[in-house]
PDB file of C-alpha atoms in Angstrom:
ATOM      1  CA  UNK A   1     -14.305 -95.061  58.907  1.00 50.00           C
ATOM      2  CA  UNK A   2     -16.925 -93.093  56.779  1.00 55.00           C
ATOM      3  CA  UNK A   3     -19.875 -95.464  55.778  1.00 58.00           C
ATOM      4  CA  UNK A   4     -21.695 -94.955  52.667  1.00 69.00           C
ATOM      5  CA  UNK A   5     -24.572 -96.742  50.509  1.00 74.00           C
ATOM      6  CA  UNK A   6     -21.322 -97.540  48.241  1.00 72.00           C
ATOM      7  CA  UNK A   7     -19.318 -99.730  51.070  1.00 74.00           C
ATOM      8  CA  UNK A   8     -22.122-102.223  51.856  1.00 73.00           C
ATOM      9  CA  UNK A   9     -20.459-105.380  49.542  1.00 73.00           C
ATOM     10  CA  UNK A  10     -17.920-105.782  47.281  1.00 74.00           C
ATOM     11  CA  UNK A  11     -20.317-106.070  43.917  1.00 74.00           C
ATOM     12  CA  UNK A  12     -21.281-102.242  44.123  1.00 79.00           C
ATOM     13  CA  UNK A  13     -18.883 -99.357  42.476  1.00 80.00           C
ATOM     14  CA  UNK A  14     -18.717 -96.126  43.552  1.00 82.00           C
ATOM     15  CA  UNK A  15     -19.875 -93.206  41.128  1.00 84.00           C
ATOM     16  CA  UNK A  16     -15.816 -92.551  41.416  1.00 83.00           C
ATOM     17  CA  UNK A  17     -15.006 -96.209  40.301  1.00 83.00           C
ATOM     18  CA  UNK A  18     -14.170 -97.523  43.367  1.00 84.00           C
ATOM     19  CA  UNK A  19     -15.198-100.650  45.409  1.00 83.00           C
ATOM     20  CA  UNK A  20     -14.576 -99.775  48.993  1.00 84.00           C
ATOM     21  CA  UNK A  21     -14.829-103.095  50.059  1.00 86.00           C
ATOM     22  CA  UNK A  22     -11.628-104.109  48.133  1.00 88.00           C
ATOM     23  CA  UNK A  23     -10.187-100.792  49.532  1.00 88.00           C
ATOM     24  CA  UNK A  24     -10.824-101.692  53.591  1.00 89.00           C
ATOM     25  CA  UNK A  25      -9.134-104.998  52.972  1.00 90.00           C
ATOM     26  CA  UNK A  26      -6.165-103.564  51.331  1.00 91.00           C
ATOM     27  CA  UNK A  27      -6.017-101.706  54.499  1.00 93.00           C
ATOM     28  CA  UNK A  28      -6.000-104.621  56.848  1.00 92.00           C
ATOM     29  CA  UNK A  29      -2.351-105.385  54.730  1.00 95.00           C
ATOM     30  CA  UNK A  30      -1.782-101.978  55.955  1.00 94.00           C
ATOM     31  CA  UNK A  31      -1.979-102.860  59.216  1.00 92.00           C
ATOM     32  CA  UNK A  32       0.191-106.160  59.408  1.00 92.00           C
ATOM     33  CA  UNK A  33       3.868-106.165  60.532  1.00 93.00           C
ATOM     34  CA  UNK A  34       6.168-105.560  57.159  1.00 96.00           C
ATOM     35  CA  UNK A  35       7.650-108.202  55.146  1.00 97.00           C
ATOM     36  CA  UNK A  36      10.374-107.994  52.420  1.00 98.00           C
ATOM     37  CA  UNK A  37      11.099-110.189  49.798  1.00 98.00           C
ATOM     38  CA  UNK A  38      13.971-109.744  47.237  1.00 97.00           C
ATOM     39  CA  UNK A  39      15.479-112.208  44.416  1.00 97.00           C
ATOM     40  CA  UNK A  40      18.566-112.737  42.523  1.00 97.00           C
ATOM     41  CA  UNK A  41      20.016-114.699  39.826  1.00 96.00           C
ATOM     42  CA  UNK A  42      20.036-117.671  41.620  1.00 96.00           C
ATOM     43  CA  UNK A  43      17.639-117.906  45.174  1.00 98.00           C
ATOM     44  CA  UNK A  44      14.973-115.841  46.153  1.00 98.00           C
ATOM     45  CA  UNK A  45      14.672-114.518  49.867  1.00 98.00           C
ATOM     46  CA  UNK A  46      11.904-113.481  52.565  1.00 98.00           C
ATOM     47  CA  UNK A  47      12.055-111.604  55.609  1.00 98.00           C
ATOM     48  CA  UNK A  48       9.550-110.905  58.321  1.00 97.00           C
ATOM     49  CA  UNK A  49       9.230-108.814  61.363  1.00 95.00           C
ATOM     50  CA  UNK A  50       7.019-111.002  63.835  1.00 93.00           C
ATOM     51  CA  UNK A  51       4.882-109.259  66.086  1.00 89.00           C
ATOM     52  CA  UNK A  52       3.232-110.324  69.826  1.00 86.00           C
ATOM     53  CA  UNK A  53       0.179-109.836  70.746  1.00 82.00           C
ATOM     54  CA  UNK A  54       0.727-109.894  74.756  1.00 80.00           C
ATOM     55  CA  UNK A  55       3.812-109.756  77.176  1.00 81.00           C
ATOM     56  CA  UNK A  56       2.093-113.783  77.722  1.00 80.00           C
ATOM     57  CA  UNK A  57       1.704-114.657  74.130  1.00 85.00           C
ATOM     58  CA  UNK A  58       4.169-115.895  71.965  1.00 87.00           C
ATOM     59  CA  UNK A  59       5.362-114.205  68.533  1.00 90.00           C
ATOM     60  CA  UNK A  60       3.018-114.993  65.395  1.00 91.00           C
ATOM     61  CA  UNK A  61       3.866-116.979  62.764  1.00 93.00           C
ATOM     62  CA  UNK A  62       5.014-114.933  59.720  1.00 96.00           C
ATOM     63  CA  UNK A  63       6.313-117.378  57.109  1.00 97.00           C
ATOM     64  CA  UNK A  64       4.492-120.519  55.563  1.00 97.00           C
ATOM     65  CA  UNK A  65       6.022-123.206  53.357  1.00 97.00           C
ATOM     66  CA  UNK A  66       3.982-124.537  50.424  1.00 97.00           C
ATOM     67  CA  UNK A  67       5.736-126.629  49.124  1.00 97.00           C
ATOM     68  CA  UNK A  68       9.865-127.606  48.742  1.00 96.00           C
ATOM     69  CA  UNK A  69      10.287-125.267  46.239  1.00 97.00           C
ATOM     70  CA  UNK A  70       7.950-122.657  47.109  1.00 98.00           C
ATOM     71  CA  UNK A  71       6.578-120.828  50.313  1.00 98.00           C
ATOM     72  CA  UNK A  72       5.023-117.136  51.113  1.00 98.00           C
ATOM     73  CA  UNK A  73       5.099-114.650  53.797  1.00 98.00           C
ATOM     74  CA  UNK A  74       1.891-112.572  55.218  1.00 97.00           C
ATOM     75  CA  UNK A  75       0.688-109.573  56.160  1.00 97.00           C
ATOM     76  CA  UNK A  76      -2.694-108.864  57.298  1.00 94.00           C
ATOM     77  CA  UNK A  77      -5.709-111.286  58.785  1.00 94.00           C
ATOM     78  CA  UNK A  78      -3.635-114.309  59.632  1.00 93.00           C
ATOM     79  CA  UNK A  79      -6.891-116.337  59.378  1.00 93.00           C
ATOM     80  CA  UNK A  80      -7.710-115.334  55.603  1.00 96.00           C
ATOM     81  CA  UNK A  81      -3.455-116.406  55.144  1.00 96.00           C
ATOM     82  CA  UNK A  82      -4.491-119.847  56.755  1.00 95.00           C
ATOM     83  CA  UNK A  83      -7.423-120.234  54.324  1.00 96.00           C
ATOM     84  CA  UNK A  84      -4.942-119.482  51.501  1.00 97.00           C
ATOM     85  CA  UNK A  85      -2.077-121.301  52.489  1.00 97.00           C
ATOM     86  CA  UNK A  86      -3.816-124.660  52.747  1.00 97.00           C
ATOM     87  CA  UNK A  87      -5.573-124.317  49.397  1.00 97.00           C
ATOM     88  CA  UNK A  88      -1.743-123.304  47.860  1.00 97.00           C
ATOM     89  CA  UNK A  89      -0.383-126.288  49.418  1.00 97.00           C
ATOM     90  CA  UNK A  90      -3.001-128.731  48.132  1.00 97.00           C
ATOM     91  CA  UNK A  91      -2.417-126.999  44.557  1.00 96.00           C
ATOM     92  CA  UNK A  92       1.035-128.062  45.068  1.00 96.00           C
ATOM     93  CA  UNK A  93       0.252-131.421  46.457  1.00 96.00           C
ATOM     94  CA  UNK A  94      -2.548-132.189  43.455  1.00 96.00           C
ATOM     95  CA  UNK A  95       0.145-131.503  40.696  1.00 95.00           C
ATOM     96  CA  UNK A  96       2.739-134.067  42.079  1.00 95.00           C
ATOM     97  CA  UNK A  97       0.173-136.585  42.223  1.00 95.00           C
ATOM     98  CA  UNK A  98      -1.292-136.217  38.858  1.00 96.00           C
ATOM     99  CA  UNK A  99       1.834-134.812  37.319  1.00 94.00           C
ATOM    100  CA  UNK A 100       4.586-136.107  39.138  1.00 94.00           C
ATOM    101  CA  UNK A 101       5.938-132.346  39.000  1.00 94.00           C
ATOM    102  CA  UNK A 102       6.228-129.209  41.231  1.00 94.00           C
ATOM    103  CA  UNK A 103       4.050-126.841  40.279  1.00 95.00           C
ATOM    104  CA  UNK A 104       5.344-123.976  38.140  1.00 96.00           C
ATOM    105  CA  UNK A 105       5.395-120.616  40.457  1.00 97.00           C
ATOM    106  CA  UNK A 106       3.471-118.373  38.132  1.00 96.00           C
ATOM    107  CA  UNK A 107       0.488-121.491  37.676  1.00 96.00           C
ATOM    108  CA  UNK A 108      -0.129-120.977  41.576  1.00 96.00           C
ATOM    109  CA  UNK A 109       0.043-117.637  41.704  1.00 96.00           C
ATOM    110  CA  UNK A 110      -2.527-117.202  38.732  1.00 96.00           C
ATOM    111  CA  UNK A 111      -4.474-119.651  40.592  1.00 96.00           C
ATOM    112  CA  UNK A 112      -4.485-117.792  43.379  1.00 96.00           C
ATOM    113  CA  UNK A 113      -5.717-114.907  41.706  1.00 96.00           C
ATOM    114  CA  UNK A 114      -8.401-116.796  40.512  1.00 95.00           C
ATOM    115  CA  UNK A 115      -9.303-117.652  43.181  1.00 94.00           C
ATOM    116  CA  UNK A 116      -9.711-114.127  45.079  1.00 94.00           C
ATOM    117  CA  UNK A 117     -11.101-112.228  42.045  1.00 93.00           C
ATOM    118  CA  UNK A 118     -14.267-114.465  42.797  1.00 91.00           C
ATOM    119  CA  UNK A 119     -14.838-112.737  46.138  1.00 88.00           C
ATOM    120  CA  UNK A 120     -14.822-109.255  44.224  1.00 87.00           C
ATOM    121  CA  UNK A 121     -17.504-110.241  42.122  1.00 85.00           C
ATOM    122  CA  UNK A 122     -19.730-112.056  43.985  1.00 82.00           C
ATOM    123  CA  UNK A 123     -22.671-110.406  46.066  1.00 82.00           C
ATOM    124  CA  UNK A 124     -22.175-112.140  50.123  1.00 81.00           C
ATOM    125  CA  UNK A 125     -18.483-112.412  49.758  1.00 86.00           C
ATOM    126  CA  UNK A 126     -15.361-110.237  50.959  1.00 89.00           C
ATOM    127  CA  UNK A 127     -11.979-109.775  49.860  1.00 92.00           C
ATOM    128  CA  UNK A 128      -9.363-111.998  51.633  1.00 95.00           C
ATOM    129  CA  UNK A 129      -7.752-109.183  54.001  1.00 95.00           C
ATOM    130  CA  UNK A 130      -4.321-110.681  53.851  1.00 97.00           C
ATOM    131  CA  UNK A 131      -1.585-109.691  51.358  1.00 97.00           C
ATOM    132  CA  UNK A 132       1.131-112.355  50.626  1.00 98.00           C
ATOM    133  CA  UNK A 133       4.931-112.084  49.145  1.00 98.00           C
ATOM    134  CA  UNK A 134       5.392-115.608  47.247  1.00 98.00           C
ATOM    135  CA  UNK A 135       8.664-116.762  46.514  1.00 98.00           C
ATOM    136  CA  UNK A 136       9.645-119.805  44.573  1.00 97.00           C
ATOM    137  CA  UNK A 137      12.386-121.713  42.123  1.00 97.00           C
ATOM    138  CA  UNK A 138      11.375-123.650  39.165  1.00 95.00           C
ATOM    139  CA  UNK A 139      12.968-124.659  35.922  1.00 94.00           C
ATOM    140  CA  UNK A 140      12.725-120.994  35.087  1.00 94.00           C
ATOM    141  CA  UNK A 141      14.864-119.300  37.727  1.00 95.00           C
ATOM    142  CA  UNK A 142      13.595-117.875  40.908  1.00 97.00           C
ATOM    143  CA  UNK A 143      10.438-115.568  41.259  1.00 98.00           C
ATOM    144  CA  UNK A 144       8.962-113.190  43.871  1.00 98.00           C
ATOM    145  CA  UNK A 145       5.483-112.184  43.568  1.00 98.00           C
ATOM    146  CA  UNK A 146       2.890-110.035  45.390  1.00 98.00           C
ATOM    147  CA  UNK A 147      -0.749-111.081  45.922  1.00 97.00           C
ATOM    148  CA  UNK A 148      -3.521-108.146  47.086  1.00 96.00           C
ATOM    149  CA  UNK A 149      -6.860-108.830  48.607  1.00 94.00           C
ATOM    150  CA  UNK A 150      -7.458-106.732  44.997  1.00 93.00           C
ATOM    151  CA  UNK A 151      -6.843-110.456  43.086  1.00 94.00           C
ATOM    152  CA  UNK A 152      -3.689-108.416  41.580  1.00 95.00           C
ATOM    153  CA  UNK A 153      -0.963-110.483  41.364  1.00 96.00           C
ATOM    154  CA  UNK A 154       2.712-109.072  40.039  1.00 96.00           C
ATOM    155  CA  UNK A 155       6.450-110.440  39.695  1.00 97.00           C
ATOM    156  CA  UNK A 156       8.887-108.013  41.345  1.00 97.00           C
ATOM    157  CA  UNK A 157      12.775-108.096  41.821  1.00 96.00           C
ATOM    158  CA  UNK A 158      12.268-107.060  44.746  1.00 97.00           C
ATOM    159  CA  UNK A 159       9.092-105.758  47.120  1.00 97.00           C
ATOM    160  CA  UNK A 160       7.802-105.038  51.116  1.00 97.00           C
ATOM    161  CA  UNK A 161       4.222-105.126  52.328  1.00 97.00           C
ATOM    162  CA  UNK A 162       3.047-104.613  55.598  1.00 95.00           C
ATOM    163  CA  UNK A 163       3.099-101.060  58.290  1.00 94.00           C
ATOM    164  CA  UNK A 164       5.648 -99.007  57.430  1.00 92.00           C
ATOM    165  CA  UNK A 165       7.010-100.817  54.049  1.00 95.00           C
ATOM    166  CA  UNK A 166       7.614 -97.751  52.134  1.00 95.00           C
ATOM    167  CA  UNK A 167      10.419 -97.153  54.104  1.00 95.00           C
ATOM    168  CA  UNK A 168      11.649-100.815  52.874  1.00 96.00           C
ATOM    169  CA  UNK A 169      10.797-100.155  49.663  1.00 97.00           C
ATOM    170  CA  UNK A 170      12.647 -97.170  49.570  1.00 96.00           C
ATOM    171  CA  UNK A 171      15.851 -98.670  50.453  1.00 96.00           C
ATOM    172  CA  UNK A 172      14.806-101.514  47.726  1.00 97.00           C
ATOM    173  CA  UNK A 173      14.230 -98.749  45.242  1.00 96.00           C
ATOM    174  CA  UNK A 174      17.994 -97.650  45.928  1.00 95.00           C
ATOM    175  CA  UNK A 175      19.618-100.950  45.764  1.00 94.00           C
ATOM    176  CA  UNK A 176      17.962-103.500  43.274  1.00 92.00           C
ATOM    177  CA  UNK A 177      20.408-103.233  40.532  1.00 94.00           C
ATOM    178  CA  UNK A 178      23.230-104.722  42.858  1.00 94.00           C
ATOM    179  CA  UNK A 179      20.425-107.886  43.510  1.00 96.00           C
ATOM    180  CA  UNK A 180      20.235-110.165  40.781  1.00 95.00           C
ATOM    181  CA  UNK A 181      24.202-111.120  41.591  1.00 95.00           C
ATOM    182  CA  UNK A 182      23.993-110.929  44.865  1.00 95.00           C
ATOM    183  CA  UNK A 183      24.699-113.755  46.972  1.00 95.00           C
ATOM    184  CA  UNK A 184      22.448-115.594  49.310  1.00 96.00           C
ATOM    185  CA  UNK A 185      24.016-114.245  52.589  1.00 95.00           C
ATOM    186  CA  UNK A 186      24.140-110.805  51.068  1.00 95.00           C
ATOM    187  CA  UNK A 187      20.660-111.042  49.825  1.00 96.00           C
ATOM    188  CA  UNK A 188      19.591-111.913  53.086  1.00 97.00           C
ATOM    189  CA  UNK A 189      21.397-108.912  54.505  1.00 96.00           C
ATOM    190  CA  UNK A 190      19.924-106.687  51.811  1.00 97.00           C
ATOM    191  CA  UNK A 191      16.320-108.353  53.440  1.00 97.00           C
ATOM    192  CA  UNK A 192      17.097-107.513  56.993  1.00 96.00           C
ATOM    193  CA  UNK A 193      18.688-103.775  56.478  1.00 96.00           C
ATOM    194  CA  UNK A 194      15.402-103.190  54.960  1.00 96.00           C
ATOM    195  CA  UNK A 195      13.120-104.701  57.110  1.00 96.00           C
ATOM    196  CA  UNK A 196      14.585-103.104  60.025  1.00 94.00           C
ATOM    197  CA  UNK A 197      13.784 -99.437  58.112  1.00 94.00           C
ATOM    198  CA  UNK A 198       9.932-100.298  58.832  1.00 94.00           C
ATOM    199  CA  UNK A 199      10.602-100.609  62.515  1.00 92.00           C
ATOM    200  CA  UNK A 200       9.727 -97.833  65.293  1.00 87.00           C
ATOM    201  CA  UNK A 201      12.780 -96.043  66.301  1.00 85.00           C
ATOM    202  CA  UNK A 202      12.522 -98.250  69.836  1.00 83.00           C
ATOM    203  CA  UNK A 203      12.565-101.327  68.246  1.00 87.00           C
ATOM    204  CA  UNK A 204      15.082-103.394  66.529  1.00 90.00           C
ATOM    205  CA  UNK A 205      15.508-107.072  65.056  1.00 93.00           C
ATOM    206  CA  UNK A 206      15.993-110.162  67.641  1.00 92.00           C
ATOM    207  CA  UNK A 207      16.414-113.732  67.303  1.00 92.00           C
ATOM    208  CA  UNK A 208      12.463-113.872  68.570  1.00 92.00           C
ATOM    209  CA  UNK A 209      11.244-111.191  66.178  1.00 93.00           C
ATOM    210  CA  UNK A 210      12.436-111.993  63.084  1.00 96.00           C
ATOM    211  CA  UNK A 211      12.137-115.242  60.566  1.00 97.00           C
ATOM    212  CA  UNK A 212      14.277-115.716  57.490  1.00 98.00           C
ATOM    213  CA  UNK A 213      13.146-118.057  54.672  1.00 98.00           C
ATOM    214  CA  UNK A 214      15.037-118.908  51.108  1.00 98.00           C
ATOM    215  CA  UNK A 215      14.773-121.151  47.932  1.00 98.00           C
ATOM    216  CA  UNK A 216      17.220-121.410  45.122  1.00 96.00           C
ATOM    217  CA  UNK A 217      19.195-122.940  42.750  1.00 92.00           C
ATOM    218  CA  UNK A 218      19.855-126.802  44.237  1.00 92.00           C
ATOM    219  CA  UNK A 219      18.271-125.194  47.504  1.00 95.00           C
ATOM    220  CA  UNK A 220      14.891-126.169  48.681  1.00 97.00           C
ATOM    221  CA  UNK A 221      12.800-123.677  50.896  1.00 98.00           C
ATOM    222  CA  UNK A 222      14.248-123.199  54.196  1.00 97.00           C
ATOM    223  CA  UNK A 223      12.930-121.322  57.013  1.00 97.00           C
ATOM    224  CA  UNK A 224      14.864-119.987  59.915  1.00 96.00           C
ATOM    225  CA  UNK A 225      13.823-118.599  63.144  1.00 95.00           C
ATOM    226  CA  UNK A 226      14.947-118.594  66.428  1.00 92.00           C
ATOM    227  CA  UNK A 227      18.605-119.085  66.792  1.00 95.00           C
ATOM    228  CA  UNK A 228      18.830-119.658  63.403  1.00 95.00           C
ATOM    229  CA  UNK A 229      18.767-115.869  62.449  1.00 95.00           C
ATOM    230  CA  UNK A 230      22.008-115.266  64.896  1.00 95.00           C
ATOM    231  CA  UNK A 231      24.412-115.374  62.565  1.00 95.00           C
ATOM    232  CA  UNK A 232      22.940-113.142  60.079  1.00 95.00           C
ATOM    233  CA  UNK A 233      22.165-110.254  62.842  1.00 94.00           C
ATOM    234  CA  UNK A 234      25.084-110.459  63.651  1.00 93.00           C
ATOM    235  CA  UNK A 235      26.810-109.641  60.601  1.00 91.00           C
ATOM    236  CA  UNK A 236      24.417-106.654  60.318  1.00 90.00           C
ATOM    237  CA  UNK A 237      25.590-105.720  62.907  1.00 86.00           C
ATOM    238  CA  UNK A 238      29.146-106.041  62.729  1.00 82.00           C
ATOM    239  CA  UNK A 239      28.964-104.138  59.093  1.00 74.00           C
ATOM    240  CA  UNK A 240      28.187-101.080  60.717  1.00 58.00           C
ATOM    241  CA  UNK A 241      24.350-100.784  60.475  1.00 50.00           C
ATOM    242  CA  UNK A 242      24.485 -98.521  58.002  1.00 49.00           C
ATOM    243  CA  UNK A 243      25.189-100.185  54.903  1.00 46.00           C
ATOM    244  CA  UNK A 244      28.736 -98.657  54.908  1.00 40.00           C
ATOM    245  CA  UNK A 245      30.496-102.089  55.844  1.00 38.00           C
ATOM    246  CA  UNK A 246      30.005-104.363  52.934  1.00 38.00           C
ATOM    247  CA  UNK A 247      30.774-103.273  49.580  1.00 33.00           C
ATOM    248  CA  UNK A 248      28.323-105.051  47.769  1.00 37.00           C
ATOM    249  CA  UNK A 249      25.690-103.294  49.762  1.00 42.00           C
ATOM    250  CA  UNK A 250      26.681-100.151  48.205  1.00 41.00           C
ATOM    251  CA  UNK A 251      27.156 -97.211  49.205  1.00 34.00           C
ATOM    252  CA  UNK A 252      23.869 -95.168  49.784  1.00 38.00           C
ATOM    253  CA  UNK A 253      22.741 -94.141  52.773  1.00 34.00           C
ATOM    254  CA  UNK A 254      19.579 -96.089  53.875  1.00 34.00           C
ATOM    255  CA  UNK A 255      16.248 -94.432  53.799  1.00 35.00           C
ATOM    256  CA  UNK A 256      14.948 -92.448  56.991  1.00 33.00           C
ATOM    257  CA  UNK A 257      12.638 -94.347  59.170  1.00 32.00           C
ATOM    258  CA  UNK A 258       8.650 -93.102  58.733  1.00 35.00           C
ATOM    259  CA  UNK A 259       7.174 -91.836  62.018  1.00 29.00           C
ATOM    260  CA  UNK A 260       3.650 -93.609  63.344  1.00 34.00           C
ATOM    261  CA  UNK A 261       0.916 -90.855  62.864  1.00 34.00           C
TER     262      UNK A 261
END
């Protein structure tokens, strides 16, 4: 990538009001196998494509839990997600202690934030080069929200980060008015159909590729991989795979997949 006396730290702007620093870590999300994330009424639900980094290695981990009523999927340096995750989980663990409560989903997130937008400020720091989709139930309903190595931090219905997630977001885009009464197994399907959108046109989901994760209503977070995720490939693929075979999946057809440049 071009190098300019703009890009050496994160503390200088551009003459164009841009901090390039900021902008290569947003690109290292860029770079990270998708993730979707989606919520309804009642639960809120994350999916992840895992990737390998050998034919010898085993699949990385995708999906973190916080805390029982919270967790958040990556995409991006899974080191900087570490970092994160640990200071996220001893948020959660410091407010039961002093509080004797779970932490509300929007504190940790704004926490979070706070936490980042120091290392956009600060001459000798980077941006965290990890994105994250958090998803969590408290007393006020379910969230999903979407933290950038920017500090930004939003509240979507319904969002994908990660290679290729426009195509997920696409078939989001076409669908989220059916979400909010969706059930859990259909909002799970909902997840999957567009997760698998982001893959390569050889690929497709497995029981080793792909992790499922859900909180809710009476529910806490649950994470599934492995065999665990059977059930629910299956039923995509016994609907069809095209989004044709349930009703409450409408009846669009789902986005074209991008090609790799």
């Amino acid at each position: 990538m071009f190098r300019n006396q703009y890009d050496n730290d994160a503390s200088t702007w551009s003459p164009q009001g841009r901090i390039h620093q900021i902008e290569y870590a947003m690109e290292a999300v860029k770079q990270g196998s998708a993730v979707v994330g989606l919520r309804s009424d009642d639960f809120a639900v994350l999916v992840a494509v895992k990737r390998s980094p050998g034919e010898l290695a085993s699949y990385q981990k995708k999906i973190f839990r916080t805390d029982d009523h919270m967790g958040i999927a990556i995409a991006g340096l899974t080191s900087d997600a570490r970092v994160l995750s640990n200071f996220m989980r001893n948020e959660a663990m410091r407010s039961r202690t002093l509080y004797d409560r779970p932490l509300p989903v929007f504190r940790i997130a704004n926490t979070l934030s706070e936490k980042a937008q120091t290392n956009t400020q600060e001459y000798g720091r980077r941006p965290y080069g990890v994105g994250l989709l958090i998803i969590g139930y408290d007393e006020t309903g379910p969230h999903l929200y979407e933290f950038s190595p920017s500090a930004n931090v939003l509240e979507y219905f319904a969002m994908s980060i990660g290679s290729r997630s426009q195509s997920a977001r696409t078939y989001l885009e076409r669908r989220f008015d059916t979400f909010p009464q969706a059930s859990l197994d259909d909002l799970i399907e909902h997840g999957l159909r567009a997760l698998r959108d982001t893959l390569a046109q050889d690929k497709s989901l497995d029981t080793l590729n792909c992790s499922i994760a859900y909180v809710g209503k009476d529910t806490d977070f649950t994470l599934l991989d492995g065999e665990a995720v059977a059930p629910y490939l299956a039923r995509l693929e016994s609907d069809g795979g095209d989004g044709t075979g349930a009703a409450s999946l409408g009846s669009d057809s789902v986005a074209p997949m991008e090609t790799e440049a």
